Amino acid sequence: MGKRKEALTRLLRTIGDVNSELRQATPSDEPFLREMLYLALFVPPGEAPLPRSVLSNPAIGRYVDGWGTRSGDSGLIALVNGVPVGAAWLRCFPASEPGYGFVNEETPELSAAVLPTHRAKGIGSRLVDQLLQGVDATSLSCDPANPARRLYIRLGFKPLPDGRTMLRMKSPPRI
C-alpha cells in the first residue's frame, strides 16, 4: 500500500487545460469531505437547495464523521493548483446503521463530488476510477434523475432492483 499511496500522492495529470493532482485523503480532510458530501446530495432541478443543517442528520453525517479513523476508510482528494476541488471516498457501514447504498458490511459505499466550477473536466471520473483500483465491490446510492448516474454507469456500476442503489463488482484486470 505504501508504494501505491506514494504514487497517488505524486500523480499529476493534465485534464483539458487543468492541471490536477490526486492525493490520499487524511483525517484532517474531514471538513472538506463534509463540504463534498453536501454537494453530493442530489436536489432535483427547480427545487430549493437542502439546508446545510442536513449534514447534522446522523444518517447523512455518518458518511464523514470521524473520517479516516475507521477501518476501511479510504479516499482521494483532487487538487487544482494545490487547492482541493473534489473528493471520492469509501466507507463501510454496519448492518445496524446502514448507509443509503448499503449492500452488506463488507462492501464499502462510495461518495464523490467535485466543486461545480470544476465539473465536466474529467476530475470526478479520474477520482472514482483511481480510488476503485483493486476494490472488489463498491456500492452507492444515486437518484435515477441525478446526472452523475451516467458517470457511475460508465464506470461499471449497475442499478439494483430498488432503482437507487448501484453496485460495481471488480472487473478483470486492464491489459
N, CA and C of each residue as an Amber inpcrd file, in Angstrom:
protein
   525
   0.8260000  -1.1990000   0.0000000   0.0000000   0.0000000   0.0000000
   0.8610000   1.2500000   0.0000000   2.0640000   1.2120000   0.6020000
   2.9220000   2.3720000   0.6770000   3.3100000   2.9050000  -0.6890000
   3.6910000   2.0160000  -1.6060000   4.0730000   2.4480000  -2.9490000
   2.8910000   3.0490000  -3.6820000   1.7150000   2.4260000  -3.5330000
   0.5060000   2.9550000  -4.1860000   0.1890000   4.3410000  -3.6490000
   0.2880000   4.4950000  -2.3240000  -0.0050000   5.7800000  -1.7080000
   0.9620000   6.8490000  -2.2130000   2.2390000   6.5140000  -2.2780000
   3.2290000   7.4670000  -2.7800000   2.9660000   7.8250000  -4.2390000
   2.6440000   6.8170000  -5.0360000   2.3830000   7.0660000  -6.4550000
   1.1670000   7.9690000  -6.6320000   0.1070000   7.7210000  -5.8590000
  -1.0860000   8.5530000  -5.9650000  -0.8190000   9.9700000  -5.4840000
  -0.0040000  10.0880000  -4.4300000   0.3020000  11.4020000  -3.9010000
   1.0260000  12.2450000  -4.9380000   1.8740000  11.6150000  -5.7330000
   2.6530000  12.3450000  -6.7380000   1.9850000  12.4150000  -8.0940000
   0.8790000  11.6980000  -8.2420000   0.2310000  11.6190000  -9.5520000
  -0.1940000  12.9960000 -10.0430000   0.3050000  13.3600000 -11.1920000
  -0.0570000  14.6360000 -11.8120000  -0.4990000  14.3660000 -13.2270000
  -1.6410000  14.8780000 -13.6050000  -2.1610000  14.6900000 -14.9500000
  -2.7060000  16.0060000 -15.4630000  -2.8000000  16.1110000 -16.7610000
  -3.4580000  17.2620000 -17.3540000  -4.8130000  16.8040000 -17.8560000
  -5.8560000  17.4780000 -17.4280000  -7.2150000  17.1990000 -17.8730000
  -7.6730000  18.4650000 -18.5860000  -7.7940000  18.3750000 -19.9140000
  -8.0890000  19.5780000 -20.6900000  -6.9650000  20.5700000 -20.4510000
  -7.3080000  21.7520000 -19.9810000  -6.2850000  22.7400000 -19.6850000
  -6.0800000  22.8910000 -18.1790000  -6.5540000  21.9080000 -17.4100000
  -6.4600000  21.9790000 -15.9620000  -5.4430000  20.9630000 -15.4560000
  -4.4540000  21.4330000 -14.7260000  -3.5210000  20.5170000 -14.0750000
  -4.1550000  20.0890000 -12.7640000  -4.3150000  18.7990000 -12.5890000
  -4.8900000  18.3100000 -11.3440000  -4.0000000  17.2200000 -10.7820000
  -4.0340000  17.1240000  -9.4980000  -3.2410000  16.1430000  -8.7700000
  -4.1780000  15.4070000  -7.8290000  -3.9510000  14.1210000  -7.6450000
  -4.7160000  13.3480000  -6.6730000  -3.7990000  13.0020000  -5.5220000
  -4.3480000  13.1050000  -4.3210000  -3.6000000  12.6690000  -3.1420000
  -4.5390000  11.9140000  -2.2190000  -3.9480000  11.1090000  -1.3600000
  -4.7320000  10.3650000  -0.3860000  -5.4260000  11.3280000   0.5700000
  -6.6510000  11.0250000   0.9140000  -7.3700000  11.7990000   1.9270000
  -6.8710000  11.3690000   3.3010000  -6.8460000  12.3120000   4.2220000
  -6.4120000  12.0520000   5.5930000  -7.5180000  12.5120000   6.5480000
  -7.4240000  12.1400000   7.8250000  -8.4380000  12.6110000   8.7770000
  -8.5820000  14.1400000   8.8000000  -7.5210000  14.8640000   8.5070000
  -7.6130000  16.3310000   8.5160000  -8.4500000  16.8680000   7.3570000
  -8.8050000  16.0040000   6.3960000  -9.6570000  16.4120000   5.2770000
 -11.1400000  16.3360000   5.6070000 -11.4950000  15.9270000   6.8150000
 -12.9130000  15.7620000   7.1430000 -13.7570000  17.0020000   6.8410000
 -13.3070000  18.2290000   7.1530000 -14.1490000  19.3950000   6.8050000
 -14.3890000  19.5200000   5.2940000 -13.3740000  19.2420000   4.4800000
 -13.5630000  19.3090000   3.0310000 -14.4910000  18.1870000   2.5670000
 -14.3290000  16.9970000   3.1360000 -15.2210000  15.8840000   2.7750000
 -16.6630000  16.2200000   3.1470000 -16.8550000  16.9130000   4.2430000
 -18.2020000  17.3180000   4.6500000 -18.7930000  18.2620000   3.5970000
 -17.9880000  19.1830000   3.0890000 -18.4530000  20.0880000   2.0280000
 -18.7880000  19.2910000   0.7680000 -17.9410000  18.3100000   0.4340000
 -18.1940000  17.4750000  -0.7470000 -19.4470000  16.6410000  -0.5460000
 -19.6750000  16.1650000   0.6710000 -20.8850000  15.4050000   0.9590000
 -22.1190000  16.2660000   0.7070000 -22.0790000  17.5130000   1.1410000
 -23.2100000  18.4150000   0.8950000 -23.4510000  18.5510000  -0.6090000
 -22.3840000  18.7050000  -1.3880000 -22.5250000  18.8410000  -2.8370000
 -23.0080000  17.5520000  -3.4990000 -22.7240000  16.4100000  -2.8750000
 -23.1320000  15.1220000  -3.4370000 -24.6210000  14.8420000  -3.2250000
 -25.2590000  15.5650000  -2.3270000 -26.6850000  15.3500000  -2.0550000
 -27.4910000  15.9180000  -3.2180000 -28.1650000  15.0500000  -3.9400000
 -28.8820000  15.4610000  -5.1470000 -30.1620000  16.2170000  -4.8150000
 -30.3190000  17.3620000  -5.4560000 -31.5430000  18.1490000  -5.3830000
 -32.0470000  18.2890000  -6.8150000 -33.2470000  17.7930000  -7.1150000
 -33.7690000  17.9030000  -8.4850000 -33.8350000  19.3600000  -8.9520000
 -33.6250000  19.5720000 -10.2420000 -33.7060000  20.9370000 -10.7830000
 -35.0320000  21.5930000 -10.4190000 -34.9660000  22.8740000 -10.0600000
 -36.1620000  23.6250000  -9.7140000 -36.5460000  23.5460000  -8.2480000
 -35.9310000  22.6320000  -7.4970000 -36.2350000  22.5330000  -6.0690000
 -35.2430000  23.3660000  -5.2700000 -35.6670000  23.7900000  -4.0960000
 -34.8010000  24.5830000  -3.2270000 -33.6360000  23.7350000  -2.7310000
 -32.4610000  24.3540000  -2.5740000 -31.3200000  23.6040000  -2.0280000
 -31.6330000  23.0950000  -0.6220000 -31.0110000  22.0080000  -0.2660000
 -31.1710000  21.4810000   1.0860000 -30.4980000  22.4320000   2.0730000
 -31.0580000  22.5450000   3.2770000 -30.3780000  23.3890000   4.2740000
 -29.0670000  22.7020000   4.6890000 -28.0580000  23.4790000   4.9890000
 -26.7710000  22.8960000   5.3890000 -26.9180000  22.0620000   6.6650000
 -27.9510000  22.3310000   7.4380000 -28.1710000  21.5670000   8.6710000
 -28.4250000  20.0890000   8.3920000 -28.7180000  19.7280000   7.1330000
 -28.9340000  18.3230000   6.7880000 -27.6950000  17.4900000   7.1330000
 -26.5290000  18.1370000   7.1460000 -25.2880000  17.4220000   7.4540000
 -25.2230000  16.9770000   8.9140000 -26.0510000  17.5710000   9.7780000
 -26.0580000  17.1520000  11.1790000 -26.9940000  15.9650000  11.4090000
 -27.7580000  15.5910000  10.3960000 -28.5960000  14.3920000  10.4760000
 -27.6460000  13.1910000  10.5340000 -27.7320000  12.3510000  11.5650000
 -26.8060000  11.2220000  11.6920000 -26.7770000  10.3010000  10.4710000
 -27.8980000  10.1520000   9.7800000 -27.9290000   9.2820000   8.6010000
 -27.1010000   9.8610000   7.4510000 -26.8930000  11.1700000   7.4450000
 -26.0700000  11.8350000   6.4300000 -24.6430000  11.9970000   6.9530000
 -24.5210000  12.5590000   8.1280000 -23.2090000  12.8470000   8.7010000
 -22.3140000  11.6300000   8.8560000 -22.9120000  10.4420000   8.9980000
 -22.0990000   9.2330000   9.1990000 -21.1590000   8.9520000   8.0290000
 -21.4090000   9.5570000   6.8870000 -20.5300000   9.3430000   5.7360000
 -19.1720000  10.0120000   5.9150000 -19.0840000  10.9980000   6.8280000
 -17.8120000  11.6870000   7.0420000 -17.4080000  11.8140000   8.5030000
 -18.3310000  11.6280000   9.4360000 -17.9980000  11.7920000  10.8510000
 -16.8400000  10.8790000  11.2380000 -15.7860000  11.4730000  11.7870000
 -14.6170000  10.6930000  12.1990000 -13.8840000  10.0620000  11.0320000
 -14.0060000  10.6680000   9.8600000 -13.4420000  10.0580000   8.6610000
 -11.9380000   9.8110000   8.7970000 -11.5390000   8.6530000   8.3100000
 -10.1330000   8.2810000   8.3180000  -9.7020000   7.5670000   9.5810000
 -10.5990000   7.4640000  10.5480000 -10.2540000   6.8010000  11.8070000
 -10.8390000   5.3970000  11.8900000 -11.7180000   5.0510000  10.9400000
 -12.3420000   3.7260000  10.9410000 -11.6360000   2.8210000   9.9540000
 -11.5840000   1.5630000  10.2890000 -11.0080000   0.5680000   9.3940000
 -11.7620000   0.5820000   8.0710000 -11.0350000   0.6010000   6.9670000
 -11.6630000   0.5750000   5.6530000 -11.8840000   1.9420000   5.0340000
 -11.7780000   3.0260000   5.8220000 -11.9160000   4.3550000   5.2360000
 -10.7880000   4.5650000   4.2360000 -11.1510000   5.0060000   3.0450000
 -10.1670000   5.2450000   2.0000000 -10.6970000   6.3650000   1.1160000
  -9.8190000   7.2630000   0.6950000 -10.3020000   8.3480000  -0.1420000
  -9.1960000   9.0650000  -0.8780000  -9.6070000   9.8190000  -1.8720000
  -8.7020000  10.6510000  -2.6590000  -9.2550000  12.0630000  -2.7270000
  -8.3490000  13.0160000  -2.7560000  -8.6920000  14.4280000  -2.9130000
  -8.0800000  14.8890000  -4.2290000  -8.8610000  15.5880000  -5.0450000
  -8.3490000  16.1830000  -6.2810000  -7.9730000  17.6270000  -5.9880000
  -6.7830000  18.0050000  -6.4350000  -6.2820000  19.3630000  -6.2550000
  -6.0370000  19.9920000  -7.6160000  -6.3720000  21.2450000  -7.7450000
  -6.0180000  22.0330000  -8.9270000  -5.2210000  23.2150000  -8.4000000
  -4.0080000  23.3340000  -8.8840000  -3.1030000  24.3790000  -8.3940000
  -2.9870000  24.3410000  -6.8730000  -2.9710000  23.1160000  -6.3120000
  -2.8030000  22.9240000  -4.8760000  -4.0410000  23.1380000  -4.0400000
  -5.1710000  23.4480000  -4.6640000  -6.4220000  23.7250000  -3.9390000
  -7.3820000  22.5490000  -4.1370000  -7.9580000  22.0130000  -3.0550000
  -8.9150000  20.9090000  -3.1940000 -10.1480000  21.3260000  -4.0000000
 -10.5020000  20.4900000  -4.9890000 -11.6680000  20.7800000  -5.8380000
 -12.6380000  19.6040000  -5.9170000 -12.2600000  18.4520000  -5.3840000
 -13.1330000  17.2870000  -5.4390000 -12.6160000  16.1810000  -4.5530000
 -13.4740000  15.2180000  -4.3150000 -13.0960000  14.0850000  -3.4710000
 -13.9570000  12.8780000  -3.8070000 -13.3790000  11.7220000  -3.5780000
 -14.1120000  10.4580000  -3.6450000 -13.6240000   9.6380000  -2.4670000
 -14.5510000   9.0060000  -1.7480000 -14.1420000   8.2380000  -0.5850000
 -15.0610000   7.0450000  -0.3810000 -14.5010000   6.0500000   0.3190000
 -15.1950000   4.7990000   0.6060000 -15.3260000   4.6270000   2.1090000
 -16.4570000   4.0840000   2.5160000 -16.6630000   3.7790000   3.9260000
 -17.6140000   2.6000000   4.0360000 -17.2980000   1.6750000   4.9290000
 -18.1750000   0.5360000   5.2260000 -19.0880000   0.9060000   6.3920000
 -20.2910000   0.3540000   6.3750000 -21.2540000   0.5980000   7.4340000
 -21.7250000  -0.7190000   8.0180000 -22.0480000  -0.7220000   9.3120000
 -22.6150000  -1.9350000   9.9140000 -24.0760000  -2.0930000   9.5080000
 -24.5670000  -3.3170000   9.5250000 -25.9630000  -3.5780000   9.1790000
 -26.9150000  -2.8480000  10.1280000 -26.4640000  -2.5940000  11.3520000
 -27.3030000  -1.9000000  12.3290000 -27.4510000  -0.4040000  12.0270000
 -26.5330000   0.1530000  11.2190000 -26.5960000   1.5660000  10.8140000
 -26.2120000   1.6740000   9.3490000 -27.0270000   1.1200000   8.4620000
 -26.6510000   1.0860000   7.0470000 -26.6850000   2.4670000   6.4030000
 -25.8640000   2.6260000   5.3700000 -25.9210000   3.8440000   4.5660000
 -27.0350000   3.7080000   3.5450000 -27.2320000   4.7230000   2.7460000
 -28.3090000   4.7190000   1.7510000 -28.0600000   3.7160000   0.6200000
 -26.8030000   3.3910000   0.3490000 -26.4680000   2.4280000  -0.7000000
 -25.9720000   1.1130000  -0.1300000 -26.4120000   0.7820000   1.0820000
 -25.9220000  -0.4160000   1.7820000 -26.2550000  -1.6910000   1.0240000
 -25.2290000  -2.5440000   0.8700000 -25.3990000  -3.8720000   0.2780000
 -25.0930000  -4.9200000   1.3410000 -23.9460000  -4.7770000   1.9980000
 -23.5640000  -5.6340000   3.1160000 -22.4060000  -4.9680000   3.8540000
 -22.0290000  -5.5180000   4.9880000 -20.9970000  -4.8900000   5.8190000
 -19.6050000  -4.9030000   5.1790000 -19.3730000  -5.7730000   4.2220000
 -18.0580000  -5.8740000   3.5890000 -17.9240000  -4.9860000   2.3620000
 -19.0190000  -4.4710000   1.8450000 -18.9850000  -3.6650000   0.6260000
 -19.0010000  -2.1860000   0.9950000 -17.9030000  -1.4800000   0.7150000
 -17.8850000  -0.0580000   1.0520000 -18.7880000   0.7480000   0.1320000
 -19.3270000   1.8280000   0.6820000 -20.1410000   2.7530000  -0.1100000
 -19.2550000   3.8830000  -0.6100000 -19.4760000   4.2590000  -1.8390000
 -18.7500000   5.3480000  -2.4720000 -19.5140000   6.6530000  -2.3110000
 -18.7900000   7.7090000  -1.9850000 -19.3100000   9.0770000  -2.0170000
 -18.3260000   9.8690000  -2.8600000 -18.8350000  10.7840000  -3.6600000
 -17.9480000  11.5770000  -4.5170000 -18.6280000  12.8840000  -4.9020000
 -17.8130000  13.9220000  -5.0540000 -18.3160000  15.2130000  -5.5350000
 -17.1380000  16.0490000  -6.0180000 -17.4520000  16.9690000  -6.9090000
 -16.4850000  17.9210000  -7.4400000 -17.1500000  19.2940000  -7.3680000
 -16.3680000  20.3150000  -7.0230000 -16.9120000  21.6670000  -6.9900000
 -17.5420000  22.0030000  -8.3440000 -18.6740000  22.6920000  -8.3530000
 -19.3570000  22.9960000  -9.6200000 -18.4600000  23.6490000 -10.6690000
 -17.5350000  24.4970000 -10.2660000 -16.6630000  25.1760000 -11.2270000
 -15.6330000  24.2510000 -11.8620000 -15.5130000  23.0280000 -11.3650000
 -14.5300000  22.0800000 -11.8980000 -15.1710000  20.8160000 -12.4580000
 -16.4840000  20.8250000 -12.6100000 -17.1770000  19.6660000 -13.1760000
 -17.0010000  19.6260000 -14.6880000 -17.2590000  18.4540000 -15.2610000
 -17.1890000  18.2300000 -16.7130000 -15.7730000  18.4190000 -17.2550000
 -14.7840000  18.1310000 -16.4250000 -13.3820000  18.2120000 -16.8460000
 -12.6670000  16.8810000 -16.6490000 -13.4190000  15.8430000 -16.2790000
 -12.8370000  14.5280000 -16.0750000 -12.3020000  14.2770000 -14.6830000
 -12.4170000  15.2320000 -13.7980000 -11.8670000  15.0870000 -12.4510000
 -12.6300000  14.0290000 -11.6640000 -13.9570000  14.0640000 -11.7160000
 -14.7540000  13.0760000 -10.9870000 -14.4970000  11.6650000 -11.4840000
 -14.4350000  11.5000000 -12.8000000 -14.1510000  10.1760000 -13.3750000
 -12.8080000   9.6600000 -12.8830000 -11.8200000  10.5200000 -12.9210000
 -10.4760000  10.1140000 -12.5080000 -10.4150000   9.7720000 -11.0220000
 -11.0710000  10.5810000 -10.2020000 -11.1170000  10.3040000  -8.7650000
 -11.6830000   8.9140000  -8.4940000 -12.8700000   8.6570000  -9.0450000
 -13.5460000   7.3800000  -8.7860000 -12.7570000   6.2180000  -9.3730000
 -12.2950000   6.3610000 -10.6040000 -11.5450000   5.2880000 -11.2490000
 -10.2900000   4.9310000 -10.4500000  -9.5350000   5.9240000 -10.0320000
  -8.3130000   5.6690000  -9.2580000  -8.6320000   5.0750000  -7.8870000
  -9.6470000   5.6010000  -7.2280000  -9.9990000   5.1170000  -5.8900000
 -10.4060000   3.6490000  -5.9190000 -11.1000000   3.2380000  -6.9800000
 -11.6450000   1.8790000  -7.0220000 -10.6650000   0.8430000  -7.5660000
  -9.4640000   1.2520000  -7.9330000  -8.4710000   0.2810000  -8.3840000
  -8.2240000  -0.7250000  -7.2570000  -8.4000000  -1.9940000  -7.5510000
  -8.1560000  -3.0450000  -6.5680000  -9.2790000  -3.2760000  -5.5760000
 -10.3790000  -2.5460000  -5.6750000 -11.5190000  -2.7270000  -4.7680000
 -12.4500000  -3.7580000  -5.3970000 -12.7520000  -4.8230000  -4.6580000
 -13.5580000  -5.9200000  -5.2110000 -14.9930000  -5.5300000  -5.5420000
 -15.6410000  -4.8080000  -4.6550000 -17.0340000  -4.4080000  -4.8750000
 -17.2690000  -3.0900000  -4.1550000 -18.1310000  -2.2740000  -4.7310000
 -18.4620000  -0.9680000  -4.1590000 -19.9290000  -0.6820000  -4.4680000
 -20.5960000  -0.0270000  -3.5330000 -21.9810000   0.3620000  -3.7710000
 -22.1060000   1.8700000  -3.6070000 -23.2440000   2.3830000  -4.0220000
 -23.5710000   3.7890000  -3.8100000 -25.0650000   3.9530000  -3.9760000
 -25.5620000   5.0950000  -3.5430000 -26.9610000   5.4340000  -3.7440000
 -27.0030000   6.6220000  -4.6830000 -27.8130000   6.5140000  -5.7310000
 -27.8920000   7.5930000  -6.7130000 -29.3140000   7.6820000  -7.2560000
 -29.9220000   8.8480000  -7.1120000 -31.2520000   9.0800000  -7.6510000
 -31.2120000   8.8780000  -9.1690000 -32.1880000   8.1810000  -9.7280000
 -32.1920000   7.9730000 -11.1780000 -32.1510000   9.2670000 -11.9970000
 -32.5860000  10.3850000 -11.4290000 -32.5700000  11.6570000 -12.1460000
 -31.2500000  12.4180000 -12.0000000 -30.3600000  11.9250000 -11.1700000
 -29.0820000  12.6050000 -10.9310000 -28.1800000  12.4560000 -12.1520000
 -27.6850000  13.5650000 -12.7270000 -26.7970000  13.4700000 -13.8830000
 -25.5270000  12.6510000 -13.6110000 -25.0930000  12.5650000 -12.3550000
 -23.8990000  11.7880000 -12.0180000 -24.1040000  10.2910000 -12.2850000
 -25.3420000   9.8750000 -12.3700000 -25.6400000   8.4580000 -12.6250000
 -24.9810000   7.9800000 -13.9190000 -24.9340000   8.8440000 -14.9350000
 -24.2850000   8.4680000 -16.1990000 -22.8060000   8.1390000 -15.9690000
 -22.1410000   8.9320000 -15.1320000 -20.7340000   8.6740000 -14.7940000
 -20.6030000   7.3150000 -14.1330000 -21.4490000   7.0340000 -13.1550000
 -21.3540000   5.7630000 -12.4350000 -21.5970000   4.5770000 -13.3640000
 -22.5510000   4.6860000 -14.2600000 -22.8030000   3.6050000 -15.2210000
 -21.5940000   3.4290000 -16.1340000 -21.0240000   4.5400000 -16.5880000
 -19.8340000   4.4760000 -17.4390000 -18.6680000   3.8020000 -16.7100000
 -18.6040000   3.9570000 -15.3940000 -17.5290000   3.3650000 -14.6030000
 -17.8440000   1.9440000 -14.1230000 -18.9430000   1.3750000 -14.6180000
 -19.2420000  -0.0260000 -14.3490000 -20.2600000  -0.3130000 -13.2730000
 -20.8840000   0.7030000 -12.7060000 -21.9230000   0.4660000 -11.6990000
 -23.2070000   0.0160000 -12.3860000 -23.8990000  -0.9200000 -11.7550000
 -25.1670000  -1.4380000 -12.2640000 -26.2600000  -1.1560000 -11.2380000
 -27.4040000  -0.6440000 -11.6880000 -28.5140000  -0.4110000 -10.7580000
 -29.0420000  -1.7320000 -10.1950000 -29.3820000  -1.7300000  -8.9210000
 -30.0120000  -2.8840000  -8.2720000 -31.5270000  -2.6970000  -8.3410000
 -32.2950000  -3.7170000  -7.9870000 -33.7570000  -3.6490000  -8.1500000
 -34.4460000  -2.4520000  -7.4950000 -33.8830000  -1.8930000  -6.4190000
 -34.5560000  -0.7450000  -5.7810000 -34.4530000   0.5280000  -6.6140000
 -33.6180000   0.5240000  -7.6540000 -33.5030000   1.6600000  -8.5630000
 -32.5450000   2.7480000  -8.1190000 -32.2440000   2.8260000  -6.8290000
 -31.3490000   3.8670000  -6.3090000 -29.9680000   3.3160000  -5.9670000
 -29.9280000   2.1050000  -5.4580000 -28.6500000   1.5080000  -5.0880000
 -27.9770000   0.9840000  -6.3470000 -26.6780000   1.2480000  -6.4410000
 -25.8990000   0.7730000  -7.5900000 -24.7080000   0.0020000  -7.0470000
 -24.2960000  -1.0290000  -7.7710000 -23.2080000  -1.8850000  -7.3380000
 -22.1960000  -2.0320000  -8.4630000 -20.9320000  -2.0330000  -8.1020000
 -19.8550000  -2.2730000  -9.0670000 -19.0100000  -3.4080000  -8.5170000
 -18.8910000  -4.4500000  -9.3060000 -18.0440000  -5.5810000  -8.9510000
 -16.7230000  -5.4280000  -9.6880000 -15.6690000  -5.9420000  -9.0760000
 -14.3430000  -5.8320000  -9.6790000 -14.3540000  -6.4370000 -11.0790000
 -13.8420000  -5.6990000 -12.0090000 -13.7770000  -6.1650000 -13.3870000
 -12.4250000  -6.8400000 -13.6090000 -12.2780000  -7.5670000 -14.7030000
 -10.9940000  -8.1940000 -14.9970000  -9.9000000  -7.1180000 -15.0780000
  -8.6540000  -7.4880000 -14.7880000  -7.5680000  -6.5130000 -14.8450000
  -7.4490000  -5.8800000 -16.2210000  -7.0460000  -4.6300000 -16.2550000
  -6.8310000  -3.9360000 -17.5320000  -5.5460000  -4.4490000 -18.1600000
  -5.5850000  -4.5830000 -19.4830000  -4.4000000  -5.0700000 -20.2040000
  -3.8600000  -3.9590000 -21.0720000
